[in-house]
Coordinates of C-alpha atoms in Angstrom, one line a residue:
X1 CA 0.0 0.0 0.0
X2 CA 2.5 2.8 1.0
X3 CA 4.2 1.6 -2.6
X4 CA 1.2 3.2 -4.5
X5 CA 0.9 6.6 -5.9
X6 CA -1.8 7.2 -4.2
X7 CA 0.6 7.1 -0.9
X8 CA 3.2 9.3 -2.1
X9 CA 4.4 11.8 0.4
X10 CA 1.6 11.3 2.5
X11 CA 2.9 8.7 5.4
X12 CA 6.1 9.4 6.9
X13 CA 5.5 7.2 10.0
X14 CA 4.5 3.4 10.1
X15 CA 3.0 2.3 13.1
X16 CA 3.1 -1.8 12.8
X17 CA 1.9 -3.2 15.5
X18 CA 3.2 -6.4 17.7
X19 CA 2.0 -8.8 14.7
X20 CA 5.5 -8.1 13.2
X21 CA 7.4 -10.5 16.4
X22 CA 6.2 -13.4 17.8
X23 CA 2.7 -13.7 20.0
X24 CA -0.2 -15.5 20.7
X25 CA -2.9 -13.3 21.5
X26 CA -4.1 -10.0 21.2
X27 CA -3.0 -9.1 17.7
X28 CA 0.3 -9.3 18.9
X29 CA 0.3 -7.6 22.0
X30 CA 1.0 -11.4 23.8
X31 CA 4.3 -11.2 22.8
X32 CA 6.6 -14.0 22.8
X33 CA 9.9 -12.5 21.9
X34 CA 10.9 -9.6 19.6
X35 CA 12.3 -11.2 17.0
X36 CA 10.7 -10.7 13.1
X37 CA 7.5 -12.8 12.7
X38 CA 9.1 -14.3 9.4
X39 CA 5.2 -15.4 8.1
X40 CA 4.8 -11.9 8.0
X41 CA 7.8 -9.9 7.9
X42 CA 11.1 -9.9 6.2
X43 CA 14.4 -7.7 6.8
X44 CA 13.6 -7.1 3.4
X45 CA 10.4 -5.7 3.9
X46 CA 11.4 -3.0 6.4
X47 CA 15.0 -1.8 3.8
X48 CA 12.1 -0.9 1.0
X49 CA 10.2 0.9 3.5
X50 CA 13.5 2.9 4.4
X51 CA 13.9 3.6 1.1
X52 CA 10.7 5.0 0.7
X53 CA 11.7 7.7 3.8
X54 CA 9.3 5.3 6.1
X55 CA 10.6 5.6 9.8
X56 CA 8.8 2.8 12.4
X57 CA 6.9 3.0 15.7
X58 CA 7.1 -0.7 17.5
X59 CA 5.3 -1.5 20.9
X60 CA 7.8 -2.4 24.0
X61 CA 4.7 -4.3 26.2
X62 CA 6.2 -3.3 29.3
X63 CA 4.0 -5.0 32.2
X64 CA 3.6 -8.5 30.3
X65 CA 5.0 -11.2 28.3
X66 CA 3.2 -14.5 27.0
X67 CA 3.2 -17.7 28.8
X68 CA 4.2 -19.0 25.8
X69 CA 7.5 -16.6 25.9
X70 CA 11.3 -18.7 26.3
X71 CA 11.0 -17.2 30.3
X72 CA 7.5 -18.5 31.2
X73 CA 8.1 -22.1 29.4
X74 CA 11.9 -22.0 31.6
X75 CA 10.0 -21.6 34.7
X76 CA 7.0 -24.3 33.6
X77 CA 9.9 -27.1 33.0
X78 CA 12.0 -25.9 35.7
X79 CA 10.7 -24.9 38.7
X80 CA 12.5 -22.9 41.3
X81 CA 15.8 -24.2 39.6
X82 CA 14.9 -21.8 36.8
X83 CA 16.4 -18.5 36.1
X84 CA 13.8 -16.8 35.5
X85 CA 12.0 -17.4 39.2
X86 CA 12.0 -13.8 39.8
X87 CA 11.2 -13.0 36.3
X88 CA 7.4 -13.2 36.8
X89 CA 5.4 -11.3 40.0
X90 CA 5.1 -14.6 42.3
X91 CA 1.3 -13.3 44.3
X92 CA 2.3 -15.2 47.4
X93 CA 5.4 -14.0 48.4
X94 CA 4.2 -9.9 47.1
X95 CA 1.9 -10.4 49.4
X96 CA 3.0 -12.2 52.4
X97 CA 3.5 -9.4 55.1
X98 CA 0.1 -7.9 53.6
X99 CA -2.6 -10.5 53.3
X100 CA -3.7 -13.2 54.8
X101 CA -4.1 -17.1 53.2
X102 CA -7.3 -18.0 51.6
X103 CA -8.4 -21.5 51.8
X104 CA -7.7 -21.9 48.3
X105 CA -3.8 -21.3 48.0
X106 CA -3.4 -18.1 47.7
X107 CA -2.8 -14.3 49.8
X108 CA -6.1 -12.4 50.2
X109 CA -4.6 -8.5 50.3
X110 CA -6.0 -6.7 53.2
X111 CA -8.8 -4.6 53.0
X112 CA -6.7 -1.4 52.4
X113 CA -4.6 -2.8 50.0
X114 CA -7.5 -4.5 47.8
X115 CA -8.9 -1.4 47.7
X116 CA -6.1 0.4 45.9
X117 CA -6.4 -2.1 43.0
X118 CA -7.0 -1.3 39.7
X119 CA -8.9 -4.2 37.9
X120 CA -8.6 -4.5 34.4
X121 CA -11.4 -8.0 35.0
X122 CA -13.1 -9.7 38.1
X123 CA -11.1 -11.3 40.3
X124 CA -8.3 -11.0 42.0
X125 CA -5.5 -11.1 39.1
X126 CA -3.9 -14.3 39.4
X127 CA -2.9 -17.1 37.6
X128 CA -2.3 -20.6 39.6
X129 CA 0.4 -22.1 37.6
X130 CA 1.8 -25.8 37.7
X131 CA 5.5 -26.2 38.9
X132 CA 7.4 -29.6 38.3
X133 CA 7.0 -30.5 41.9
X134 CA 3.1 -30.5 42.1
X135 CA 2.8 -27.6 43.8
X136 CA 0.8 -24.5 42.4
X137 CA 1.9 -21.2 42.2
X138 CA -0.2 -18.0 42.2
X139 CA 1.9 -15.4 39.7
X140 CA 0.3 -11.9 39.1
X141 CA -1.8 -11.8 35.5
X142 CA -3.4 -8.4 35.5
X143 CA -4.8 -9.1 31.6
X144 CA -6.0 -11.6 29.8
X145 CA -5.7 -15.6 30.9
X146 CA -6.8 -19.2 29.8
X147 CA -6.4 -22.6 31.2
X148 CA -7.0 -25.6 29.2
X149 CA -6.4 -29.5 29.5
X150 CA -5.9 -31.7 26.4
X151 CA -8.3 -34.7 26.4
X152 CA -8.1 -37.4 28.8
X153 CA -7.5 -41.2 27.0
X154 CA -7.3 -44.2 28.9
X155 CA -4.2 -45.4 26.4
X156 CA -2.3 -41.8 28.3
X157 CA -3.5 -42.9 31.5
X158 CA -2.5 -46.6 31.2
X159 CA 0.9 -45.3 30.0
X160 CA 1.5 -42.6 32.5
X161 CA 0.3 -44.8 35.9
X162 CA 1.8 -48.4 35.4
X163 CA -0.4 -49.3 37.6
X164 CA -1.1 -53.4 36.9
X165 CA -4.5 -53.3 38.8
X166 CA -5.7 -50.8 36.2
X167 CA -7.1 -52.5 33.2
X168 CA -8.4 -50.4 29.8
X169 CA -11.7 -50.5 30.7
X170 CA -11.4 -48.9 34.1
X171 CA -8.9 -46.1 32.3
X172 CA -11.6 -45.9 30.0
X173 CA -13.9 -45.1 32.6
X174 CA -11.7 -42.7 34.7
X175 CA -11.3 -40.6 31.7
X176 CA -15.0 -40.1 30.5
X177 CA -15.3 -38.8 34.3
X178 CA -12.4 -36.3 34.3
X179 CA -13.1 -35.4 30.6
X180 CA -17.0 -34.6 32.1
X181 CA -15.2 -32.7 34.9
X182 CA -12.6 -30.5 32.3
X183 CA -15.3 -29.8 29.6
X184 CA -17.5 -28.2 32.1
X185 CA -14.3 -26.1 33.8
X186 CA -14.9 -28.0 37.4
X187 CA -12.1 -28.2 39.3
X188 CA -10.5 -31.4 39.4
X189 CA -9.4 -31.6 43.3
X190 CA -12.9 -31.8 44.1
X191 CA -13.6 -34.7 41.7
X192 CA -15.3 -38.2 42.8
X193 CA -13.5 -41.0 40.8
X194 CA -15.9 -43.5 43.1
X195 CA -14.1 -47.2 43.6
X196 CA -10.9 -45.2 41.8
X197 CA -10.5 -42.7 44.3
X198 CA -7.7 -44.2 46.3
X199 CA -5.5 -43.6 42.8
X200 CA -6.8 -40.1 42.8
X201 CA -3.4 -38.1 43.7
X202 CA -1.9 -39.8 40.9
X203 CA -4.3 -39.5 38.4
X204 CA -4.6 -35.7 39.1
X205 CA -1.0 -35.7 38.8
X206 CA -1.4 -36.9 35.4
X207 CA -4.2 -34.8 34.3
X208 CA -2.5 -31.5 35.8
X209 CA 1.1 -32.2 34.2
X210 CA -1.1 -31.5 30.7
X211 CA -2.2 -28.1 32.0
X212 CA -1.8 -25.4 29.0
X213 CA -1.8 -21.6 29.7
X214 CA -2.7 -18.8 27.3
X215 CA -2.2 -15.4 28.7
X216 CA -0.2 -12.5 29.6
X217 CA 1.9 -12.5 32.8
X218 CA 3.3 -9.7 34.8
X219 CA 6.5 -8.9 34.8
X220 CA 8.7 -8.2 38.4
X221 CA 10.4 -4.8 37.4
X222 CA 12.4 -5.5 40.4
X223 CA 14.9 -8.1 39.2
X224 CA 17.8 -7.5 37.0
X225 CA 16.6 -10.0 34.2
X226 CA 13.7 -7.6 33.6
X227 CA 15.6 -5.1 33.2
X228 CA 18.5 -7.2 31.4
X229 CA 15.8 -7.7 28.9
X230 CA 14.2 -4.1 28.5
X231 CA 17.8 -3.6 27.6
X232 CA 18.5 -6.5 24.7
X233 CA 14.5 -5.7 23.6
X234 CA 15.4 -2.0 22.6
X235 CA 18.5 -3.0 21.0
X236 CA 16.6 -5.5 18.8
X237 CA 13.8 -2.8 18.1
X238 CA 16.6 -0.3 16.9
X239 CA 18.1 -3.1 14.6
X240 CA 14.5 -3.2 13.3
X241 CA 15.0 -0.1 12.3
X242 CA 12.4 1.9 15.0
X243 CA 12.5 5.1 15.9
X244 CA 9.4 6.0 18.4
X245 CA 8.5 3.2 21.1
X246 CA 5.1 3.1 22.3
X247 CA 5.6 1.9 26.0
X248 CA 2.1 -0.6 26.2
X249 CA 0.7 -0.7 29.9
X250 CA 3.9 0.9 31.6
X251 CA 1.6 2.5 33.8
X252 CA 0.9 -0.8 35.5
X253 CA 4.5 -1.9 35.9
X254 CA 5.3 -0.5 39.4
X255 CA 3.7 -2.2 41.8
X256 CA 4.5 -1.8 45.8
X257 CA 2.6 -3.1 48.8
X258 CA 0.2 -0.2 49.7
X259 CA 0.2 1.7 46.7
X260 CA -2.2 1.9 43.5
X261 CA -1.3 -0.7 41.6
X262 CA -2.0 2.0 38.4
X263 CA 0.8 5.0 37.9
X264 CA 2.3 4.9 41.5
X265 CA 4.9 7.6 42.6
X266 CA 7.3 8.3 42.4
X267 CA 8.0 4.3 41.5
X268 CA 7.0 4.9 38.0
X269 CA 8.7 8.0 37.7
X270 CA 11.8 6.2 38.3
X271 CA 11.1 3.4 35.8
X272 CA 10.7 5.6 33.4
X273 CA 13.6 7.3 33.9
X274 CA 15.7 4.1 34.0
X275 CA 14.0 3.4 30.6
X276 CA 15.1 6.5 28.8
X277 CA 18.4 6.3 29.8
X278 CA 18.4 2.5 27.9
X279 CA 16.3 4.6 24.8
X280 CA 19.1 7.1 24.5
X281 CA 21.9 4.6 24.4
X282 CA 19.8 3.3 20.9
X283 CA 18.6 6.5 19.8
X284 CA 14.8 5.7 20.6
X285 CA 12.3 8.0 21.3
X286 CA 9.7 6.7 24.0
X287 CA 5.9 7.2 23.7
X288 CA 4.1 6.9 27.4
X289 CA 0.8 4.8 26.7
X290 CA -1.2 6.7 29.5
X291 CA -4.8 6.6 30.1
X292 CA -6.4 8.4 33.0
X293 CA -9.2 11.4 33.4
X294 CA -8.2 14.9 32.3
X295 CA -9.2 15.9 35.8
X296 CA -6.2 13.9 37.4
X297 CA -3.2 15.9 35.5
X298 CA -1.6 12.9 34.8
X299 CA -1.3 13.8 30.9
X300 CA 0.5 17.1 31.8
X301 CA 2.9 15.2 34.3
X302 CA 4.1 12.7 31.9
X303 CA 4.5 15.6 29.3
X304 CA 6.7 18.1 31.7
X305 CA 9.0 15.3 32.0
X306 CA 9.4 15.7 28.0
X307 CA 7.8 12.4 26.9
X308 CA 5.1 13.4 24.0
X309 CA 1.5 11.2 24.9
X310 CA -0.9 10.1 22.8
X311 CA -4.0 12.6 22.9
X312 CA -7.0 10.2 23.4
X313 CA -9.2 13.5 24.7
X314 CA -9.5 14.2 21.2
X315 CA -11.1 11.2 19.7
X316 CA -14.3 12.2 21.8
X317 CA -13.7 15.8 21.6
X318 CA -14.3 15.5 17.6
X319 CA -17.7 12.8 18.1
X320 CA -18.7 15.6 20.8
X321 CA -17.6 18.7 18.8
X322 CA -19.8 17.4 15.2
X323 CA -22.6 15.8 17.0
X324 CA -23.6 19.1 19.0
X325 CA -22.2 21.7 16.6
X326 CA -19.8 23.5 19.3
X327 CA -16.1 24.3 19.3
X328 CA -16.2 25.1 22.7
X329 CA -14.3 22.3 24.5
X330 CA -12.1 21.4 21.5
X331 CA -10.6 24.8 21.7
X332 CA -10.3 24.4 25.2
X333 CA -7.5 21.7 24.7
X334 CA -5.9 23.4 22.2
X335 CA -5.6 26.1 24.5
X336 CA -4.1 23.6 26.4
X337 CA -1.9 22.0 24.1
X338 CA -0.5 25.0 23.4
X339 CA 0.3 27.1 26.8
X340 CA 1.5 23.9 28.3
X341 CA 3.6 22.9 25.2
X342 CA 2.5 19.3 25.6
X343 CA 3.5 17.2 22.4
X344 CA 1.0 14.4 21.5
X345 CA 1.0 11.9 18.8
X346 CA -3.3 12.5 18.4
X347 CA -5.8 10.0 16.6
X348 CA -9.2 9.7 15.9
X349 CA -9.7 5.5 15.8
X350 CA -7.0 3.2 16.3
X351 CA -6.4 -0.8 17.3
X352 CA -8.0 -0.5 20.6
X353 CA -11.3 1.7 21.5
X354 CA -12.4 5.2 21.6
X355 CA -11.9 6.9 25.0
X356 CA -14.2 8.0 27.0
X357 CA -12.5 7.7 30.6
X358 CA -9.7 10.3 29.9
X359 CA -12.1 12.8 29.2
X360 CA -13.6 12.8 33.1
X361 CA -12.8 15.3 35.8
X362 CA -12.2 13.7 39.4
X363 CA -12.1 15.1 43.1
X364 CA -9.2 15.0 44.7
X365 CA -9.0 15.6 48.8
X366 CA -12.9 17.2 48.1
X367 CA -12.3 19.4 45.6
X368 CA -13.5 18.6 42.1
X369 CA -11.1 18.7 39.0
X370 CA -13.3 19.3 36.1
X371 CA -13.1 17.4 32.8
X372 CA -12.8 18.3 28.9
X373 CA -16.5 17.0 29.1
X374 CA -18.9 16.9 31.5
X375 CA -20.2 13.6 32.9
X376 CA -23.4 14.5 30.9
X377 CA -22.1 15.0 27.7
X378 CA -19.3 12.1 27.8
X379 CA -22.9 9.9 28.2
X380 CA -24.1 11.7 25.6
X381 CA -21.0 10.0 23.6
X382 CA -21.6 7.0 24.9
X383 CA -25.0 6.6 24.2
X384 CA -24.9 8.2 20.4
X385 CA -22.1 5.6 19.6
X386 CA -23.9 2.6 20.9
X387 CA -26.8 3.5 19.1
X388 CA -24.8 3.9 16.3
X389 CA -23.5 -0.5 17.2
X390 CA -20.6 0.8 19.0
X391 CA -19.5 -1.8 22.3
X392 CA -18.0 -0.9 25.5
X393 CA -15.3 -2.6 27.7
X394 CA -15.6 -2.1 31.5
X395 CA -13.7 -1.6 34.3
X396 CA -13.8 -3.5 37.7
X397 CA -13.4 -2.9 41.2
X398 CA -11.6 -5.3 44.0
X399 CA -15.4 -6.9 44.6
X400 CA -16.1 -7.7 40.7
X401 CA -18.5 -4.4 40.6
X402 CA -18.5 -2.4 37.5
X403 CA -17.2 0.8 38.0
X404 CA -17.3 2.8 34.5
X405 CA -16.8 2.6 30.7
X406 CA -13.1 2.9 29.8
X407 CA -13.8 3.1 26.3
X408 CA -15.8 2.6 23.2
X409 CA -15.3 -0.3 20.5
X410 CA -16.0 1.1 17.0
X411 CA -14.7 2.4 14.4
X412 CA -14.4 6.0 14.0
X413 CA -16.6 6.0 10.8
X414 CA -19.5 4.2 12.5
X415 CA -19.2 6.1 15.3
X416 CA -19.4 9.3 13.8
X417 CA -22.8 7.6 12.4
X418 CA -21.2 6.3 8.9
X419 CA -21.6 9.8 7.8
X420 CA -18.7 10.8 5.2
X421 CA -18.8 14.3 5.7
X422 CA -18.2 13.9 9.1
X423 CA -15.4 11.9 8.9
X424 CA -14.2 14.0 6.3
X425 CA -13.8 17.2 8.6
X426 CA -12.7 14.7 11.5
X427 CA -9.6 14.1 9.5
X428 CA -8.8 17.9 8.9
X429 CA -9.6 18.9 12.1
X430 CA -7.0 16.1 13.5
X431 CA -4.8 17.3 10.4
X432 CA -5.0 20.7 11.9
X433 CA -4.1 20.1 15.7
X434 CA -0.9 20.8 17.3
X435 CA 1.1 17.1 17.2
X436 CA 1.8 14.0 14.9
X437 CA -1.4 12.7 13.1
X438 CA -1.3 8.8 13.3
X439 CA -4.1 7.7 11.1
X440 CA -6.0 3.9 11.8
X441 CA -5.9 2.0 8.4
X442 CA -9.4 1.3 8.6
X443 CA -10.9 4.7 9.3
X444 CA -8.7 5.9 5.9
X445 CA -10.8 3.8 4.1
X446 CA -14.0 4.8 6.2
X447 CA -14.2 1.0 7.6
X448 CA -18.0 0.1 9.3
X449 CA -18.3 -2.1 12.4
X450 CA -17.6 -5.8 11.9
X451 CA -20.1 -7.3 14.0
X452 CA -19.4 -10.9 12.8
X453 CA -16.0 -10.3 14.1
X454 CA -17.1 -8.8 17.0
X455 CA -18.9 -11.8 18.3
X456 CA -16.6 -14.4 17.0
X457 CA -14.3 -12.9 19.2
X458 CA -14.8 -14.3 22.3
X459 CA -13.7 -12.6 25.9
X460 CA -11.4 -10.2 24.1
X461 CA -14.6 -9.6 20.1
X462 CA -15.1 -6.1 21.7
X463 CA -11.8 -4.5 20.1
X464 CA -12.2 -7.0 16.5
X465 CA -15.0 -4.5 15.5
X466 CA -12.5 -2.6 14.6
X467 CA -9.8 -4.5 13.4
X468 CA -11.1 -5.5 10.0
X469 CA -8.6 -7.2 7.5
X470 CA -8.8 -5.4 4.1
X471 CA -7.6 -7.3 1.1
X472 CA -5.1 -5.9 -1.5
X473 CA -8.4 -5.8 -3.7
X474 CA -10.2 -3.9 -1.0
X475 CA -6.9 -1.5 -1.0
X476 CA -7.5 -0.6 -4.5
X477 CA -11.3 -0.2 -4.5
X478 CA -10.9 1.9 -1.5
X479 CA -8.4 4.3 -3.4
X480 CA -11.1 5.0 -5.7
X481 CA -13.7 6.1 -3.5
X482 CA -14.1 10.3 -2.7
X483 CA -14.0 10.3 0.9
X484 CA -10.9 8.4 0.8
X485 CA -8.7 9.8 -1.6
X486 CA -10.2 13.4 0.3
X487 CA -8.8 12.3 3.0
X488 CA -5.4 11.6 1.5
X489 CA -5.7 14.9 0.2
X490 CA -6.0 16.6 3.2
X491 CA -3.0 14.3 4.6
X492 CA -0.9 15.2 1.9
X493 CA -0.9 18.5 2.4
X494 CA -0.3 17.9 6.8
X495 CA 2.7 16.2 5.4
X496 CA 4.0 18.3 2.9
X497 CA 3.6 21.8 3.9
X498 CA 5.9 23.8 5.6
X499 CA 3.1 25.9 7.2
X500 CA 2.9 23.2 10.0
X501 CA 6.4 23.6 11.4
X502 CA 5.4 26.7 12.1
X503 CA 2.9 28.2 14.9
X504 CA -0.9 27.7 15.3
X505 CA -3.0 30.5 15.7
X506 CA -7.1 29.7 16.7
X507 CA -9.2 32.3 15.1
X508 CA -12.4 33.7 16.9
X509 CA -15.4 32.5 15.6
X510 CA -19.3 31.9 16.7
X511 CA -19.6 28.6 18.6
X512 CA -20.7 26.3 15.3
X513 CA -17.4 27.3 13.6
X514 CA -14.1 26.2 13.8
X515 CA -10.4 28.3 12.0
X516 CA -7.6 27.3 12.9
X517 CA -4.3 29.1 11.0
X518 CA -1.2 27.4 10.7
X519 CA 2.0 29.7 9.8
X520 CA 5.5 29.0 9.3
X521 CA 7.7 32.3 7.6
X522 CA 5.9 33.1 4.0
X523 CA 3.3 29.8 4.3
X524 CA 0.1 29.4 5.3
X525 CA -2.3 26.8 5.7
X526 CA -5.8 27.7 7.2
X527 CA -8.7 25.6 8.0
X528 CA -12.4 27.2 8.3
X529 CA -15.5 24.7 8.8
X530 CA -19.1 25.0 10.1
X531 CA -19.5 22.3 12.6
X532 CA -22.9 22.1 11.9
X533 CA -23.2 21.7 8.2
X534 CA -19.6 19.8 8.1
X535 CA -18.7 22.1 5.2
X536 CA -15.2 23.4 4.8
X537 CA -12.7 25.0 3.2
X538 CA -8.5 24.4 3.4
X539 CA -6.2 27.9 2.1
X540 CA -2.8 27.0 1.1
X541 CA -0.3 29.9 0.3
X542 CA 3.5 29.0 -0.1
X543 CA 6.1 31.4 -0.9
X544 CA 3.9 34.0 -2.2
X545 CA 2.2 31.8 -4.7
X546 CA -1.5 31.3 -5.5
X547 CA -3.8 30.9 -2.7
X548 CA -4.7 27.3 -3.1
X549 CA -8.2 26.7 -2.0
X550 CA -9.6 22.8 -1.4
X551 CA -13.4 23.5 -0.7
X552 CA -15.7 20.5 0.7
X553 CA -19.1 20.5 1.1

C-alpha cells in the first residue's frame, strides 16, 4: 500500500503493530519475543520501506510477556531451579507481610490494599500455575488468561500410571469422568473417581502435568533480568529499524505493597527514567501509553518530563464537537496543548477503542477537577455511539462491581454515524491540531463495524470490531472512493507543507465554527469549517504563490 501513488508523500511514520514478532494473543500484543514474525515480515520488507523515507513506531509491552515466551516455558519445565523465578510477579510472596491465606492457596490483600487495585477483570488477578514438583503457584496476570487440559485417554492414562491393577476398561472409565469434569471447567481436586478414588493423587498428577496456559503475565520490574531484557529488547527494536517506542501498559508496571497498583509515585517515575536512559543509548524516542481522566493531570505530568502522549481527549472531543455543533471544548485543549507545550501523537480511531475515561474530571481531597467533558455529555457520547452499534469494555473494582466505561469499540466511521462528511472534517480537524497525526488504516478507508467479528471474538470480540482485515483488492477499490482519496488529500498537504512547522493561531469564531491558521515564515495553511453543516474549506499559500483553496461541502 505505502508503494502506491496514491501514498506518495503522505505517510512518513508506520506504526506496525506487535503482529511483526512473535505472540499469541491480542493481535500481537501477547508477545513471545521480539524477534521478526518471518510469516509476515522480512528484513527485506522493512529496507524498502526505508527507502521510501518510512521511519517505524514498534510496541515495548512493558508490564507483560506471554506464557508461551522462552521465560514462562523456563519456569513451567523448571521450577524454582529456573532463572527466571524472579522473572514473573510470584502473588504469594508480594503479598506475604500484607494478606492473609485463603483457603484456596493463595494471599487475600487486606482490605486497604485490595482497595487500591486497579482491575482491568473480576477477580483477584492471578494465575495458579503448575510447577514440576506439584505444587501450584499463584503469579500476578493483571490481563488476559486461559487454562485448558488436552483430552483425557485411557491409552495416556495406562501409560502414565503403570499401575497393573488398572485394566483399559477402568482407564476408559476414569477418563469419560475427568473429561466430564474439564469440559465443564470443574475443578479437578474436588472430583469423585468412586471405587478409583484411592488412585486419585496420581491421576490428578497426570491430568494437571497436561495443564496449558494462554495469557499475559506480569512482569517483576524489580529483578535484574527484567531489566536485562528491556535492555537487549530495545536493542533488537533499533536493529528493526524503529524510531518512536510506544511503551504498552507501563503505567501498570510499578507495583508496591500499599500503593495503587495504576501509575504509582514516584515508582514509575523512576522506571521511566531508567527506561530513557536505555532509549538514549539506541537513539529511541519513548511514547508513554497513558490513560487516565483529564481531571487527574496525569497527561501534563508525563509531558513536563518531556515524553510526547498520545492525545486520546481528542477522539471524543471530535464525536462531541460534530454531533452538538460546538467548538467550545475542543478549543479548550488546544488552548491547552499549546500554553503547556504538551507534544502528543493525536488519533481519531485506532487498534484499541475510543476513549471515554480520559475525558472525566475527578475530586481530589474534596475538591473537584473538572473534565474536557462533562459527565453529561461524555454519556451523551456513549449513548450516540452505541446506538450507532458501537460496544464498550468495562472496568472493575476489587469486589467484581463495574465501575465505569473505559472506552468505546467502534470504528471511528460508524461512530461518527457512517456519515462521510463527518469523517471528512474529523480528518482535517486532526490534520489541523498541534502534534503527529497517526491515522487507523481502517478509518482511511472509512471502515464500518464488523459485528461478525465482534462476536466471533470471544472474551477479548469487543476490540475486532474494529480490526477488519482489508484485502489488496479492497486497498485498491478503497483508493477510488471520494472520501478516501479526500482524506489523502488533506493528509498530503499535513505532510507536505511547511506551514505546520510553524505556529498555530485559533481564530475567533461563533460557537458552530471552527479556523484554525497554521503559519510557518511566508506559508500558510488555514482551516475554516461549520461544525454544523460539516462544510469546509483548506487555504494554502506557499512562498507568495496562489492561494490554493480545497473546498468541501
Amino acid at each position: 500500500m505505502l508503494k502506491k501513488p496514491e501514498s506518495t508523500d503522505i505517510f512518513s511514520l508506520f506504526y506496525i503493530l506487535p503482529t511483526v514478532f512473535n505472540s499469541d494473543l491480542d493481535r500481537g500484543f501477547s508477545i513471545i519475543d521480539y524477534d521478526l514474525n518471518d510469516e509476515l515480515v522480512t528484513r527485506e520488507d522493512l529496507e524498502q520501506l526505508h527507502e521510501l523515507n518510512v521511519m517505524f513506531k514498534f510496541d515495548l509491552v512493558l508490564n507483560h510477556l506471554s506464557v508461551g515466551s522462552p521465560q514462562f516455558q523456563d519456569l513451567l519445565k523448571k521450577g524454582e531451579k529456573s532463572k527466571y523465578m524472579d522473572f514473573f510477579i510470584d502473588w504469594n510472596k508480594f503479598w506475604h507481610s500484607h494478606g492473609e491465606m485463603g483457603s484456596d492457596g493463595h494471599m487475600v490483600p487486606h482490605d486497604e490494599h485490595l482497595d487500591k487495585l486497579f482491575m482491568r477483570k473480576p477477580g483477584l488477578p492471578i494465575l495458579k500455575v503448575r510447577f514440576p514438583d506439584g505444587s501450584d503457584r499463584p503469579y500476578w496476570n493483571t490481563f488476559y488468561q486461559e487454562v485448558f487440559y488436552h483430552e483425557v485417554t485411557a491409552h495416556n492414562l495406562l501409560h502414565a500410571l503403570e499401575i497393573e491393577e488398572l485394566t483399559y476398561d477402568d482407564a476408559e472409565n476414569i477418563a469419560a469422568i475427568l473429561n466430564d469434569i474439564l469440559n465443564a471447567k470443574g475443578d479437578t481436586s474436588e472430583i469423585d473417581l468412586g471405587e478409583y478414588n484411592h488412585l486419585k493423587k496420581d491421576i490428578i498428577s497426570v491430568v494437571e502435568q497436561d495443564r496449558k496456559y494462554l495469557g499475559q503475565m506480569d512482569l517483576n520490574a524489580q529483578s535484574q533480568e527484567v531489566w536485562d531484557f528491556y535492555d537487549e529488547t530495545l536493542k533488537k527494536l533499533r536493529a528493526h529499524g524503529g524510531k518512536l517506542v510506544r511503551l504498552d501498559a507501563f503505567a501498570y508496571l510499578h507495583k508496591e505493597p500499599g500503593e495503587n497498583n495504576f501509575f504509582n509515585k514516584p515508582g514509575t517515575w523512576d522506571y521511566l527514567a531508567r527506561l530513557q536512559k536505555i532509549a538514549d543509548k539506541y537513539d529511541l524516542t519513548l511514547l508513554p501509553e497513558i490513560h487516565s481522566e483529564y481531571g487527574s493531570e496525569l497527561h501534563e505530568e508525563v509531558a513536563a518530563k518531556n515524553f510526547p502522549i498520545y492525545d486520546f481527549f481528542l477522539p471524543g472531543l471530535v464525536i462531541d464537537a460534530l454531533d452538538r455543533g460546538t467548538n467550545r471544548h475542543l478549543l479548550r485543549w488546544i488552548d491547552d496543548l499549546l500554553k503547556k507545550g504538551i507534544k502528543t501523537i493525536n488519533m481519531l480511531g485506532c487498534h484499541d477503542g475510543i476513549p471515554v475515561l480520559d475525558l472525566k474530571g475527578v475530586v481530589v481531597d474534596g475538591v473537584s477537577k473538572e473534565g474536557l467533558l462533562s459527565d453529561e455529555e461524555i454519556d451523551a457520547v456513549i449513548e450516540n455511539v452505541i446506538a450507532r452499534g458501537g460496544r464498550v469494555k468495562n472496568l472493575y473494582g476489587p469486589d467484581g462491581k463495574k465501575i465505569s466505561y473505559y472506552q468505546i469499540n467502534a470504528t471511528f466511521f460508524s461512530a461518527l454515524g457512517e456519515n462521510e462528511k463527518k469523517l471528512r472534517l474529523a480528518r482535517a480537524i486532526q490534520m489541523f491540531m498541534p502534534g503527529i497525526p497517526q491515522v487507523w488504516y481502517l478509518d482511511l478507508f472509512a471502515g464500518k463495524n464488523d459485528y461478525a467479528a465482534a462476536d466471533k471474538g470471544g472474551t477479548g470480540g469487543h476490540k475486532e470490531i474494529n480490526r477488519t482485515t482489508l484485502t489488496n483488492n479492497d486497498i485498491d477499490q478503497g483508493l477510488k472512493q471520494p472520501i478516501v482519496r479526500d482524506q489523502l488529500e488533506i493528509m498530503k498537504l499535513r505532510n507536505t507543507s511547511p506551514a505546520f512547522d510553524g505556529e498555530l493561531t485559533v481564530n475567533n469564531t461563533d460557537e458552530h465554527c471552527l479556523n484554525l491558521t497554521w503559519n510557518h515564515q511566508e506559508c500558510m495553511a488555514i482551516l475554516s469549517a461549520d461544525l454544523r453543516d460539516f462544510s469546509f474549506n483548506i487555504t494554502h499559500k506557499e512562498n507568495g504563490s496562489d492561494e490554493n483553496v480545497m473546498t468541501y461541502s
